[in-house]
Structures are given as structure tokens and as C-alpha cells.
Amino acid sequence: MPVERSNYVSDVWKNGLFENRVVFCTGGSGSICSAQVRALVHLGADACIVGRNTKKAEAVAKDIAMARPGSKVLGIGNVDVRVPESLERAIDQCVKELGSIDFLIAGAAGNFLAPMSRLSINAFRTVLEIDTLGSFNVTKLALPHLMAAAKKGVSSISTQAPAGRIIYVSATMHYTGAQLQTHVAVAKSGVDALSANVAIEYGPHGITSNVISPGPIAGTEGMARLSVNPQFTGEGIPLGRAGTVKDIADATVYLFSHAGDYVNGVVLPVDGGAWRVAGGNPGGEFEYPGFLLSGKSVLVKAAGNESRKYGSKL
């Protein structure tokens, strides 16, 4: 049964907005990225989502395709963003079957809660490789296709959807620093820097490169895994509520549509102002500095009442 439009994209966007456009998305099986892709597909795009789990990627792709009759959505598994060869195969398949890559969403990420005292070198490196190196890898491989798409789509800015646009999915904890999130803060700061440099070097080729930084988003896998209270309602956030996947999807539509034609090199927090007050940050529910001084491991009650212990060596 198709997901109701109101759950993943606002009514302000017209149907057919992204007709004849193709989006390639890493991390597309996840709660946030799948909503971004679903919104674009509903509005006319075809899509390719990639991930490490083949069964999940194929199932999520099939579900996203229900957003618009006649849409084409590929789900390609066994893709590790740290391994360029696997990404290259997926990109080649996407172009062969769907014809182009007009939009790129780099959303593959890794996260867990751990104080630095319990953060192994291997765990730190793994998060950097997935988030930062993975974002670079997919950008490097997709850019020739994005440049070709931008050149092809430049002739009719008033009637056709734009092409040649990139969104990186980042985070906000590195703006101020955050306990238990050193690995992610460092990795995501690199993602933001990557986007800025892509904007500078490839803007002259017609490419826009921007960042969306979600705050705490209700009902997502991340909130279930990283929050003591997965049913977070938004207490402490200036707007008084947790975010929704639709909030992130709407920001995506904005940046990929003609409304975002002159937006380039921007970091856009979509968090209700949470980062300014550290509202809802992963790890923020643990007392500071008492928890760090205690030397305890992190114990989180995840979805389904399953207890998960973070902070041990990986």
C-alpha cells in the first residue's frame, strides 16, 4: 500500500516537477534518505538507491516506486561506499537502465554513541571512511554524469527540471561539539567542507552542491538507535517539536527545484533551531560532565525495548 503523500512531501510542490530526471542516492534504504527519494519520485523522477544489504535495498526501492505509477526505482545492494569499484558498478547500472544521473544524494552514514575514552581507532576510522570518504567517492564517480546532465538541461530553465545538483546529508553536532559524538562530528565537518569545495570548483560547470543537516527526526532508525527515548517529542527544541522525514524531503525538493537555482555552497540545518540550544543531540540525554567522569558505557533502550550498549571497542 502506497505511503500517503502527506507523510513525505508537502502539497506546495506540483506533480511532474522532476519529470525525466534521475536521482542516485547512497544510504537510500534509510529512513531519511528513502523519504527524500520518495518525494522526488512522487514528483516525477526515477531513482536508484544503493546500500550494503541487497534484500533491504530492493525492498525499499519497490516500496518507493509505489509513490508514482510508472516510476522506475532501482535498488542495488552489495554496495559499500568505501569501495569505489562497487559504487562504480552501481553508477554504471543506473545510467544504463535509467539513462542518466541528474541528482546525487550522498546520505550513507554510520553512527553510535561512545565517549572518546571508549572509542577505538578502528571505529573512528570506519565512521570517517563511510561518511567522508564515501561522500567523496560517490561524488568523484558521479560528477561526469552530473556535468553532462547539467550541460544538457541548461537550455530551458523555465520549463524543464534542473539537473546537475548534489545534496550531502550531514549533521549539526560539529557546530559546537557534542559528547559521545567525536567520530561523527569530525566526519560530518569533512562532509560540509567537501560540499563547499565542490560548489567552488564545479559551480562553473553548472553544478550546485549543498548540505542538508537534519536535527532529531522522529520515527527514524537513528532516533531508535541513538536516543534513550526513541519517542522524542521535541522538548527543548525552539519550535517545540521533533522533526519529520517530510521536513527533510521538502528541503530536498527546494534545493533540487528551480526555487534553488541560485543556492550553492550552503549548509542548511533542518532542525527547528535545535543546534543553537543542543536540543535533541545524540548523547545529549546523558548528564554532562557527570556521565563522562563516571567511566560508564552507554546503555540505550532501543526500539522494541532491546537494550543496546555503546562505547565498547569495535
JSON list of C-alpha atoms in Angstrom, two decimals, residues 98-307:
[
{"chain": "A", "resi": 98, "resn": "LEU", "atom": "CA", "xyz": [17.66, 4.82, -16.32]},
{"chain": "A", "resi": 99, "resn": "GLY", "atom": "CA", "xyz": [19.60, 6.90, -18.83]},
{"chain": "A", "resi": 100, "resn": "SER", "atom": "CA", "xyz": [21.38, 9.49, -16.68]},
{"chain": "A", "resi": 101, "resn": "ILE", "atom": "CA", "xyz": [22.19, 10.80, -13.23]},
{"chain": "A", "resi": 102, "resn": "ASP", "atom": "CA", "xyz": [20.75, 14.29, -12.79]},
{"chain": "A", "resi": 103, "resn": "PHE", "atom": "CA", "xyz": [20.75, 14.50, -8.99]},
{"chain": "A", "resi": 104, "resn": "LEU", "atom": "CA", "xyz": [23.01, 12.99, -6.34]},
{"chain": "A", "resi": 105, "resn": "ILE", "atom": "CA", "xyz": [22.13, 12.50, -2.67]},
{"chain": "A", "resi": 106, "resn": "ALA", "atom": "CA", "xyz": [25.11, 11.36, -0.60]},
{"chain": "A", "resi": 107, "resn": "GLY", "atom": "CA", "xyz": [23.48, 10.01, 2.52]},
{"chain": "A", "resi": 108, "resn": "ALA", "atom": "CA", "xyz": [25.38, 6.89, 3.59]},
{"chain": "A", "resi": 109, "resn": "ALA", "atom": "CA", "xyz": [26.47, 7.26, 7.21]},
{"chain": "A", "resi": 110, "resn": "GLY", "atom": "CA", "xyz": [27.49, 5.41, 10.33]},
{"chain": "A", "resi": 111, "resn": "ASN", "atom": "CA", "xyz": [26.89, 6.36, 13.95]},
{"chain": "A", "resi": 112, "resn": "PHE", "atom": "CA", "xyz": [26.87, 5.06, 17.51]},
{"chain": "A", "resi": 113, "resn": "LEU", "atom": "CA", "xyz": [27.35, 6.60, 20.93]},
{"chain": "A", "resi": 114, "resn": "ALA", "atom": "CA", "xyz": [30.78, 6.45, 22.55]},
{"chain": "A", "resi": 115, "resn": "PRO", "atom": "CA", "xyz": [32.96, 8.69, 24.70]},
{"chain": "A", "resi": 116, "resn": "MET", "atom": "CA", "xyz": [36.48, 9.15, 23.34]},
{"chain": "A", "resi": 117, "resn": "SER", "atom": "CA", "xyz": [37.84, 7.01, 26.16]},
{"chain": "A", "resi": 118, "resn": "ARG", "atom": "CA", "xyz": [35.95, 4.03, 24.71]},
{"chain": "A", "resi": 119, "resn": "LEU", "atom": "CA", "xyz": [36.22, 4.95, 21.03]},
{"chain": "A", "resi": 120, "resn": "SER", "atom": "CA", "xyz": [38.63, 2.63, 19.27]},
{"chain": "A", "resi": 121, "resn": "ILE", "atom": "CA", "xyz": [40.88, 3.80, 16.47]},
{"chain": "A", "resi": 122, "resn": "ASN", "atom": "CA", "xyz": [39.19, 1.32, 14.13]},
{"chain": "A", "resi": 123, "resn": "ALA", "atom": "CA", "xyz": [35.71, 2.61, 14.99]},
{"chain": "A", "resi": 124, "resn": "PHE", "atom": "CA", "xyz": [36.76, 6.22, 14.46]},
{"chain": "A", "resi": 125, "resn": "ARG", "atom": "CA", "xyz": [38.33, 5.38, 11.11]},
{"chain": "A", "resi": 126, "resn": "THR", "atom": "CA", "xyz": [35.28, 3.41, 9.98]},
{"chain": "A", "resi": 127, "resn": "VAL", "atom": "CA", "xyz": [32.90, 6.34, 10.50]},
{"chain": "A", "resi": 128, "resn": "LEU", "atom": "CA", "xyz": [35.24, 8.70, 8.64]},
{"chain": "A", "resi": 129, "resn": "GLU", "atom": "CA", "xyz": [35.52, 6.23, 5.78]},
{"chain": "A", "resi": 130, "resn": "ILE", "atom": "CA", "xyz": [31.75, 5.79, 5.46]},
{"chain": "A", "resi": 131, "resn": "ASP", "atom": "CA", "xyz": [30.72, 9.42, 5.89]},
{"chain": "A", "resi": 132, "resn": "THR", "atom": "CA", "xyz": [33.59, 11.48, 4.49]},
{"chain": "A", "resi": 133, "resn": "LEU", "atom": "CA", "xyz": [35.49, 9.18, 2.15]},
{"chain": "A", "resi": 134, "resn": "GLY", "atom": "CA", "xyz": [32.23, 7.58, 0.98]},
{"chain": "A", "resi": 135, "resn": "SER", "atom": "CA", "xyz": [30.82, 11.01, 0.10]},
{"chain": "A", "resi": 136, "resn": "PHE", "atom": "CA", "xyz": [33.97, 11.86, -1.84]},
{"chain": "A", "resi": 137, "resn": "ASN", "atom": "CA", "xyz": [33.96, 8.51, -3.66]},
{"chain": "A", "resi": 138, "resn": "VAL", "atom": "CA", "xyz": [30.39, 8.81, -4.93]},
{"chain": "A", "resi": 139, "resn": "THR", "atom": "CA", "xyz": [30.91, 12.47, -5.84]},
{"chain": "A", "resi": 140, "resn": "LYS", "atom": "CA", "xyz": [34.06, 11.71, -7.84]},
{"chain": "A", "resi": 141, "resn": "LEU", "atom": "CA", "xyz": [32.37, 8.90, -9.75]},
{"chain": "A", "resi": 142, "resn": "ALA", "atom": "CA", "xyz": [29.05, 10.66, -10.35]},
{"chain": "A", "resi": 143, "resn": "LEU", "atom": "CA", "xyz": [30.40, 14.07, -11.36]},
{"chain": "A", "resi": 144, "resn": "PRO", "atom": "CA", "xyz": [30.96, 13.25, -15.06]},
{"chain": "A", "resi": 145, "resn": "HIS", "atom": "CA", "xyz": [27.31, 12.22, -15.33]},
{"chain": "A", "resi": 146, "resn": "LEU", "atom": "CA", "xyz": [26.12, 15.25, -13.33]},
{"chain": "A", "resi": 147, "resn": "MET", "atom": "CA", "xyz": [28.15, 17.59, -15.54]},
{"chain": "A", "resi": 148, "resn": "ALA", "atom": "CA", "xyz": [26.69, 16.01, -18.68]},
{"chain": "A", "resi": 149, "resn": "ALA", "atom": "CA", "xyz": [23.20, 16.35, -17.22]},
{"chain": "A", "resi": 150, "resn": "ALA", "atom": "CA", "xyz": [23.77, 19.99, -16.25]},
{"chain": "A", "resi": 151, "resn": "LYS", "atom": "CA", "xyz": [25.00, 20.83, -19.75]},
{"chain": "A", "resi": 152, "resn": "LYS", "atom": "CA", "xyz": [22.04, 19.06, -21.32]},
{"chain": "A", "resi": 153, "resn": "GLY", "atom": "CA", "xyz": [19.49, 20.75, -19.05]},
{"chain": "A", "resi": 154, "resn": "VAL", "atom": "CA", "xyz": [20.78, 24.31, -19.22]},
{"chain": "A", "resi": 155, "resn": "SER", "atom": "CA", "xyz": [18.85, 25.30, -22.33]},
{"chain": "A", "resi": 156, "resn": "SER", "atom": "CA", "xyz": [15.34, 25.51, -20.85]},
{"chain": "A", "resi": 157, "resn": "ILE", "atom": "CA", "xyz": [15.38, 26.70, -17.25]},
{"chain": "A", "resi": 158, "resn": "SER", "atom": "CA", "xyz": [11.75, 27.78, -17.27]},
{"chain": "A", "resi": 159, "resn": "THR", "atom": "CA", "xyz": [10.04, 24.58, -18.39]},
{"chain": "A", "resi": 160, "resn": "GLN", "atom": "CA", "xyz": [12.35, 21.68, -17.57]},
{"chain": "A", "resi": 161, "resn": "ALA", "atom": "CA", "xyz": [13.55, 20.49, -14.19]},
{"chain": "A", "resi": 162, "resn": "PRO", "atom": "CA", "xyz": [17.11, 21.46, -13.30]},
{"chain": "A", "resi": 163, "resn": "ALA", "atom": "CA", "xyz": [19.93, 18.93, -13.49]},
{"chain": "A", "resi": 164, "resn": "GLY", "atom": "CA", "xyz": [23.41, 18.58, -12.06]},
{"chain": "A", "resi": 165, "resn": "ARG", "atom": "CA", "xyz": [22.68, 19.03, -8.37]},
{"chain": "A", "resi": 166, "resn": "ILE", "atom": "CA", "xyz": [24.16, 17.46, -5.25]},
{"chain": "A", "resi": 167, "resn": "ILE", "atom": "CA", "xyz": [22.90, 17.23, -1.68]},
{"chain": "A", "resi": 168, "resn": "TYR", "atom": "CA", "xyz": [25.04, 15.86, 1.13]},
{"chain": "A", "resi": 169, "resn": "VAL", "atom": "CA", "xyz": [23.22, 14.68, 4.26]},
{"chain": "A", "resi": 170, "resn": "SER", "atom": "CA", "xyz": [25.23, 15.91, 7.22]},
{"chain": "A", "resi": 171, "resn": "ALA", "atom": "CA", "xyz": [24.51, 16.73, 10.88]},
{"chain": "A", "resi": 172, "resn": "THR", "atom": "CA", "xyz": [24.80, 19.62, 13.32]},
{"chain": "A", "resi": 173, "resn": "MET", "atom": "CA", "xyz": [26.84, 18.39, 16.30]},
{"chain": "A", "resi": 174, "resn": "HIS", "atom": "CA", "xyz": [30.15, 19.65, 14.91]},
{"chain": "A", "resi": 175, "resn": "TYR", "atom": "CA", "xyz": [28.92, 23.26, 15.06]},
{"chain": "A", "resi": 176, "resn": "THR", "atom": "CA", "xyz": [29.52, 23.26, 18.79]},
{"chain": "A", "resi": 177, "resn": "GLY", "atom": "CA", "xyz": [30.92, 19.81, 19.59]},
{"chain": "A", "resi": 178, "resn": "ALA", "atom": "CA", "xyz": [28.93, 17.10, 21.35]},
{"chain": "A", "resi": 179, "resn": "GLN", "atom": "CA", "xyz": [29.78, 14.47, 23.91]},
{"chain": "A", "resi": 180, "resn": "LEU", "atom": "CA", "xyz": [29.78, 10.86, 22.68]},
{"chain": "A", "resi": 181, "resn": "GLN", "atom": "CA", "xyz": [29.86, 12.04, 19.06]},
{"chain": "A", "resi": 182, "resn": "THR", "atom": "CA", "xyz": [33.51, 12.85, 18.34]},
{"chain": "A", "resi": 183, "resn": "HIS", "atom": "CA", "xyz": [33.70, 10.45, 15.40]},
{"chain": "A", "resi": 184, "resn": "VAL", "atom": "CA", "xyz": [30.57, 11.80, 13.74]},
{"chain": "A", "resi": 185, "resn": "ALA", "atom": "CA", "xyz": [31.42, 15.45, 14.41]},
{"chain": "A", "resi": 186, "resn": "VAL", "atom": "CA", "xyz": [34.78, 15.05, 12.70]},
{"chain": "A", "resi": 187, "resn": "ALA", "atom": "CA", "xyz": [33.32, 13.06, 9.79]},
{"chain": "A", "resi": 188, "resn": "LYS", "atom": "CA", "xyz": [30.45, 15.43, 9.12]},
{"chain": "A", "resi": 189, "resn": "SER", "atom": "CA", "xyz": [32.65, 18.52, 9.29]},
{"chain": "A", "resi": 190, "resn": "GLY", "atom": "CA", "xyz": [34.58, 16.91, 6.45]},
{"chain": "A", "resi": 191, "resn": "VAL", "atom": "CA", "xyz": [31.36, 16.37, 4.50]},
{"chain": "A", "resi": 192, "resn": "ASP", "atom": "CA", "xyz": [30.48, 20.06, 4.87]},
{"chain": "A", "resi": 193, "resn": "ALA", "atom": "CA", "xyz": [33.96, 21.06, 3.67]},
{"chain": "A", "resi": 194, "resn": "LEU", "atom": "CA", "xyz": [33.71, 18.68, 0.71]},
{"chain": "A", "resi": 195, "resn": "SER", "atom": "CA", "xyz": [30.42, 20.23, -0.37]},
{"chain": "A", "resi": 196, "resn": "ALA", "atom": "CA", "xyz": [31.85, 23.75, -0.18]},
{"chain": "A", "resi": 197, "resn": "ASN", "atom": "CA", "xyz": [34.78, 22.84, -2.39]},
{"chain": "A", "resi": 198, "resn": "VAL", "atom": "CA", "xyz": [32.58, 21.02, -4.91]},
{"chain": "A", "resi": 199, "resn": "ALA", "atom": "CA", "xyz": [30.45, 24.17, -5.09]},
{"chain": "A", "resi": 200, "resn": "ILE", "atom": "CA", "xyz": [33.52, 26.29, -5.82]},
{"chain": "A", "resi": 201, "resn": "GLU", "atom": "CA", "xyz": [35.18, 24.01, -8.36]},
{"chain": "A", "resi": 202, "resn": "TYR", "atom": "CA", "xyz": [32.10, 22.72, -10.17]},
{"chain": "A", "resi": 203, "resn": "GLY", "atom": "CA", "xyz": [29.79, 25.73, -9.98]},
{"chain": "A", "resi": 204, "resn": "PRO", "atom": "CA", "xyz": [31.34, 26.97, -13.24]},
{"chain": "A", "resi": 205, "resn": "HIS", "atom": "CA", "xyz": [30.19, 23.70, -14.82]},
{"chain": "A", "resi": 206, "resn": "GLY", "atom": "CA", "xyz": [26.59, 24.31, -13.74]},
{"chain": "A", "resi": 207, "resn": "ILE", "atom": "CA", "xyz": [26.70, 22.05, -10.66]},
{"chain": "A", "resi": 208, "resn": "THR", "atom": "CA", "xyz": [25.20, 23.12, -7.34]},
{"chain": "A", "resi": 209, "resn": "SER", "atom": "CA", "xyz": [26.43, 21.48, -4.15]},
{"chain": "A", "resi": 210, "resn": "ASN", "atom": "CA", "xyz": [24.63, 21.94, -0.85]},
{"chain": "A", "resi": 211, "resn": "VAL", "atom": "CA", "xyz": [24.25, 20.29, 2.53]},
{"chain": "A", "resi": 212, "resn": "ILE", "atom": "CA", "xyz": [21.12, 19.40, 4.48]},
{"chain": "A", "resi": 213, "resn": "SER", "atom": "CA", "xyz": [21.78, 18.87, 8.19]},
{"chain": "A", "resi": 214, "resn": "PRO", "atom": "CA", "xyz": [18.84, 17.13, 9.87]},
{"chain": "A", "resi": 215, "resn": "GLY", "atom": "CA", "xyz": [18.15, 17.59, 13.55]},
{"chain": "A", "resi": 216, "resn": "PRO", "atom": "CA", "xyz": [16.41, 14.91, 15.66]},
{"chain": "A", "resi": 217, "resn": "ILE", "atom": "CA", "xyz": [13.88, 13.31, 13.30]},
{"chain": "A", "resi": 218, "resn": "ALA", "atom": "CA", "xyz": [11.07, 11.35, 14.89]},
{"chain": "A", "resi": 219, "resn": "GLY", "atom": "CA", "xyz": [10.40, 7.76, 13.90]},
{"chain": "A", "resi": 220, "resn": "THR", "atom": "CA", "xyz": [13.75, 7.16, 12.24]},
{"chain": "A", "resi": 221, "resn": "GLU", "atom": "CA", "xyz": [16.26, 4.36, 12.68]},
{"chain": "A", "resi": 222, "resn": "GLY", "atom": "CA", "xyz": [18.73, 6.88, 14.05]},
{"chain": "A", "resi": 223, "resn": "MET", "atom": "CA", "xyz": [16.43, 8.03, 16.84]},
{"chain": "A", "resi": 224, "resn": "ALA", "atom": "CA", "xyz": [15.65, 4.43, 17.70]},
{"chain": "A", "resi": 225, "resn": "ARG", "atom": "CA", "xyz": [19.33, 3.51, 17.97]},
{"chain": "A", "resi": 226, "resn": "LEU", "atom": "CA", "xyz": [20.85, 6.66, 19.43]},
{"chain": "A", "resi": 227, "resn": "SER", "atom": "CA", "xyz": [18.27, 8.07, 21.81]},
{"chain": "A", "resi": 228, "resn": "VAL", "atom": "CA", "xyz": [17.45, 7.00, 25.35]},
{"chain": "A", "resi": 229, "resn": "ASN", "atom": "CA", "xyz": [13.89, 7.97, 24.45]},
{"chain": "A", "resi": 230, "resn": "PRO", "atom": "CA", "xyz": [13.07, 6.92, 20.86]},
{"chain": "A", "resi": 231, "resn": "GLN", "atom": "CA", "xyz": [9.66, 8.60, 21.26]},
{"chain": "A", "resi": 232, "resn": "PHE", "atom": "CA", "xyz": [11.32, 12.02, 21.47]},
{"chain": "A", "resi": 233, "resn": "THR", "atom": "CA", "xyz": [8.66, 14.72, 21.12]},
{"chain": "A", "resi": 234, "resn": "GLY", "atom": "CA", "xyz": [10.85, 17.78, 20.70]},
{"chain": "A", "resi": 235, "resn": "GLU", "atom": "CA", "xyz": [11.23, 19.04, 24.24]},
{"chain": "A", "resi": 236, "resn": "GLY", "atom": "CA", "xyz": [13.97, 21.66, 24.34]},
{"chain": "A", "resi": 237, "resn": "ILE", "atom": "CA", "xyz": [13.80, 22.47, 20.62]},
{"chain": "A", "resi": 238, "resn": "PRO", "atom": "CA", "xyz": [12.86, 26.11, 19.86]},
{"chain": "A", "resi": 239, "resn": "LEU", "atom": "CA", "xyz": [9.98, 25.10, 17.57]},
{"chain": "A", "resi": 240, "resn": "GLY", "atom": "CA", "xyz": [8.70, 22.69, 20.22]},
{"chain": "A", "resi": 241, "resn": "ARG", "atom": "CA", "xyz": [8.57, 19.51, 18.17]},
{"chain": "A", "resi": 242, "resn": "ALA", "atom": "CA", "xyz": [10.76, 16.80, 16.72]},
{"chain": "A", "resi": 243, "resn": "GLY", "atom": "CA", "xyz": [11.42, 16.90, 13.01]},
{"chain": "A", "resi": 244, "resn": "THR", "atom": "CA", "xyz": [9.77, 14.65, 10.44]},
{"chain": "A", "resi": 245, "resn": "VAL", "atom": "CA", "xyz": [11.16, 12.98, 7.34]},
{"chain": "A", "resi": 246, "resn": "LYS", "atom": "CA", "xyz": [8.86, 15.27, 5.35]},
{"chain": "A", "resi": 247, "resn": "ASP", "atom": "CA", "xyz": [10.78, 18.28, 6.66]},
{"chain": "A", "resi": 248, "resn": "ILE", "atom": "CA", "xyz": [13.96, 16.87, 5.14]},
{"chain": "A", "resi": 249, "resn": "ALA", "atom": "CA", "xyz": [12.24, 15.81, 1.92]},
{"chain": "A", "resi": 250, "resn": "ASP", "atom": "CA", "xyz": [10.75, 19.28, 1.41]},
{"chain": "A", "resi": 251, "resn": "ALA", "atom": "CA", "xyz": [14.18, 20.85, 1.84]},
{"chain": "A", "resi": 252, "resn": "THR", "atom": "CA", "xyz": [15.48, 18.40, -0.77]},
{"chain": "A", "resi": 253, "resn": "VAL", "atom": "CA", "xyz": [12.78, 19.34, -3.26]},
{"chain": "A", "resi": 254, "resn": "TYR", "atom": "CA", "xyz": [13.54, 23.02, -2.70]},
{"chain": "A", "resi": 255, "resn": "LEU", "atom": "CA", "xyz": [17.26, 22.63, -3.41]},
{"chain": "A", "resi": 256, "resn": "PHE", "atom": "CA", "xyz": [16.72, 20.42, -6.47]},
{"chain": "A", "resi": 257, "resn": "SER", "atom": "CA", "xyz": [13.95, 22.58, -7.95]},
{"chain": "A", "resi": 258, "resn": "HIS", "atom": "CA", "xyz": [14.20, 25.92, -9.74]},
{"chain": "A", "resi": 259, "resn": "ALA", "atom": "CA", "xyz": [13.45, 27.56, -6.39]},
{"chain": "A", "resi": 260, "resn": "GLY", "atom": "CA", "xyz": [17.05, 26.64, -5.50]},
{"chain": "A", "resi": 261, "resn": "ASP", "atom": "CA", "xyz": [18.67, 27.79, -8.76]},
{"chain": "A", "resi": 262, "resn": "TYR", "atom": "CA", "xyz": [20.95, 30.33, -7.05]},
{"chain": "A", "resi": 263, "resn": "VAL", "atom": "CA", "xyz": [21.64, 28.37, -3.88]},
{"chain": "A", "resi": 264, "resn": "ASN", "atom": "CA", "xyz": [25.15, 26.91, -3.92]},
{"chain": "A", "resi": 265, "resn": "GLY", "atom": "CA", "xyz": [27.70, 26.04, -1.24]},
{"chain": "A", "resi": 266, "resn": "VAL", "atom": "CA", "xyz": [25.12, 26.32, 1.54]},
{"chain": "A", "resi": 267, "resn": "VAL", "atom": "CA", "xyz": [24.76, 24.28, 4.73]},
{"chain": "A", "resi": 268, "resn": "LEU", "atom": "CA", "xyz": [21.06, 24.13, 5.58]},
{"chain": "A", "resi": 269, "resn": "PRO", "atom": "CA", "xyz": [20.19, 22.89, 9.08]},
{"chain": "A", "resi": 270, "resn": "VAL", "atom": "CA", "xyz": [16.65, 21.49, 9.12]},
{"chain": "A", "resi": 271, "resn": "ASP", "atom": "CA", "xyz": [16.25, 21.10, 12.86]},
{"chain": "A", "resi": 272, "resn": "GLY", "atom": "CA", "xyz": [13.80, 23.66, 14.20]},
{"chain": "A", "resi": 273, "resn": "GLY", "atom": "CA", "xyz": [16.70, 25.64, 15.69]},
{"chain": "A", "resi": 274, "resn": "ALA", "atom": "CA", "xyz": [17.78, 22.67, 17.82]},
{"chain": "A", "resi": 275, "resn": "TRP", "atom": "CA", "xyz": [21.52, 23.07, 17.25]},
{"chain": "A", "resi": 276, "resn": "ARG", "atom": "CA", "xyz": [21.52, 26.51, 18.87]},
{"chain": "A", "resi": 277, "resn": "VAL", "atom": "CA", "xyz": [20.38, 25.01, 22.16]},
{"chain": "A", "resi": 278, "resn": "ALA", "atom": "CA", "xyz": [21.80, 21.47, 21.74]},
{"chain": "A", "resi": 279, "resn": "GLY", "atom": "CA", "xyz": [18.23, 20.19, 21.71]},
{"chain": "A", "resi": 280, "resn": "GLY", "atom": "CA", "xyz": [17.86, 16.50, 20.95]},
{"chain": "A", "resi": 281, "resn": "ASN", "atom": "CA", "xyz": [21.53, 15.89, 20.11]},
{"chain": "A", "resi": 282, "resn": "PRO", "atom": "CA", "xyz": [22.61, 12.23, 20.22]},
{"chain": "A", "resi": 283, "resn": "GLY", "atom": "CA", "xyz": [24.30, 11.81, 23.58]},
{"chain": "A", "resi": 284, "resn": "GLY", "atom": "CA", "xyz": [22.69, 14.95, 24.96]},
{"chain": "A", "resi": 285, "resn": "GLU", "atom": "CA", "xyz": [20.45, 12.95, 27.27]},
{"chain": "A", "resi": 286, "resn": "PHE", "atom": "CA", "xyz": [23.44, 11.86, 29.33]},
{"chain": "A", "resi": 287, "resn": "GLU", "atom": "CA", "xyz": [24.42, 14.19, 32.15]},
{"chain": "A", "resi": 288, "resn": "TYR", "atom": "CA", "xyz": [27.40, 16.41, 31.40]},
{"chain": "A", "resi": 289, "resn": "PRO", "atom": "CA", "xyz": [30.11, 16.10, 32.67]},
{"chain": "A", "resi": 290, "resn": "GLY", "atom": "CA", "xyz": [28.93, 13.53, 35.24]},
{"chain": "A", "resi": 291, "resn": "PHE", "atom": "CA", "xyz": [28.44, 10.71, 32.75]},
{"chain": "A", "resi": 292, "resn": "LEU", "atom": "CA", "xyz": [31.87, 11.20, 31.19]},
{"chain": "A", "resi": 293, "resn": "LEU", "atom": "CA", "xyz": [33.58, 11.29, 34.58]},
{"chain": "A", "resi": 294, "resn": "SER", "atom": "CA", "xyz": [31.78, 8.12, 35.67]},
{"chain": "A", "resi": 295, "resn": "GLY", "atom": "CA", "xyz": [33.56, 5.96, 33.08]},
{"chain": "A", "resi": 296, "resn": "LYS", "atom": "CA", "xyz": [30.35, 4.08, 32.34]},
{"chain": "A", "resi": 297, "resn": "SER", "atom": "CA", "xyz": [29.38, 2.59, 29.00]},
{"chain": "A", "resi": 298, "resn": "VAL", "atom": "CA", "xyz": [26.37, 3.93, 27.15]},
{"chain": "A", "resi": 299, "resn": "LEU", "atom": "CA", "xyz": [23.21, 1.88, 27.56]},
{"chain": "A", "resi": 300, "resn": "VAL", "atom": "CA", "xyz": [20.34, 2.82, 25.26]},
{"chain": "A", "resi": 301, "resn": "LYS", "atom": "CA", "xyz": [16.85, 1.33, 25.26]},
{"chain": "A", "resi": 302, "resn": "ALA", "atom": "CA", "xyz": [16.24, 0.92, 21.55]},
{"chain": "A", "resi": 303, "resn": "ALA", "atom": "CA", "xyz": [13.10, 0.20, 19.61]},
{"chain": "A", "resi": 304, "resn": "GLY", "atom": "CA", "xyz": [11.28, -2.92, 20.78]},
{"chain": "A", "resi": 305, "resn": "ASN", "atom": "CA", "xyz": [12.74, -2.47, 24.27]},
{"chain": "A", "resi": 306, "resn": "GLU", "atom": "CA", "xyz": [16.01, -4.02, 23.14]},
{"chain": "A", "resi": 307, "resn": "SER", "atom": "CA", "xyz": [18.87, -2.74, 25.27]}
]
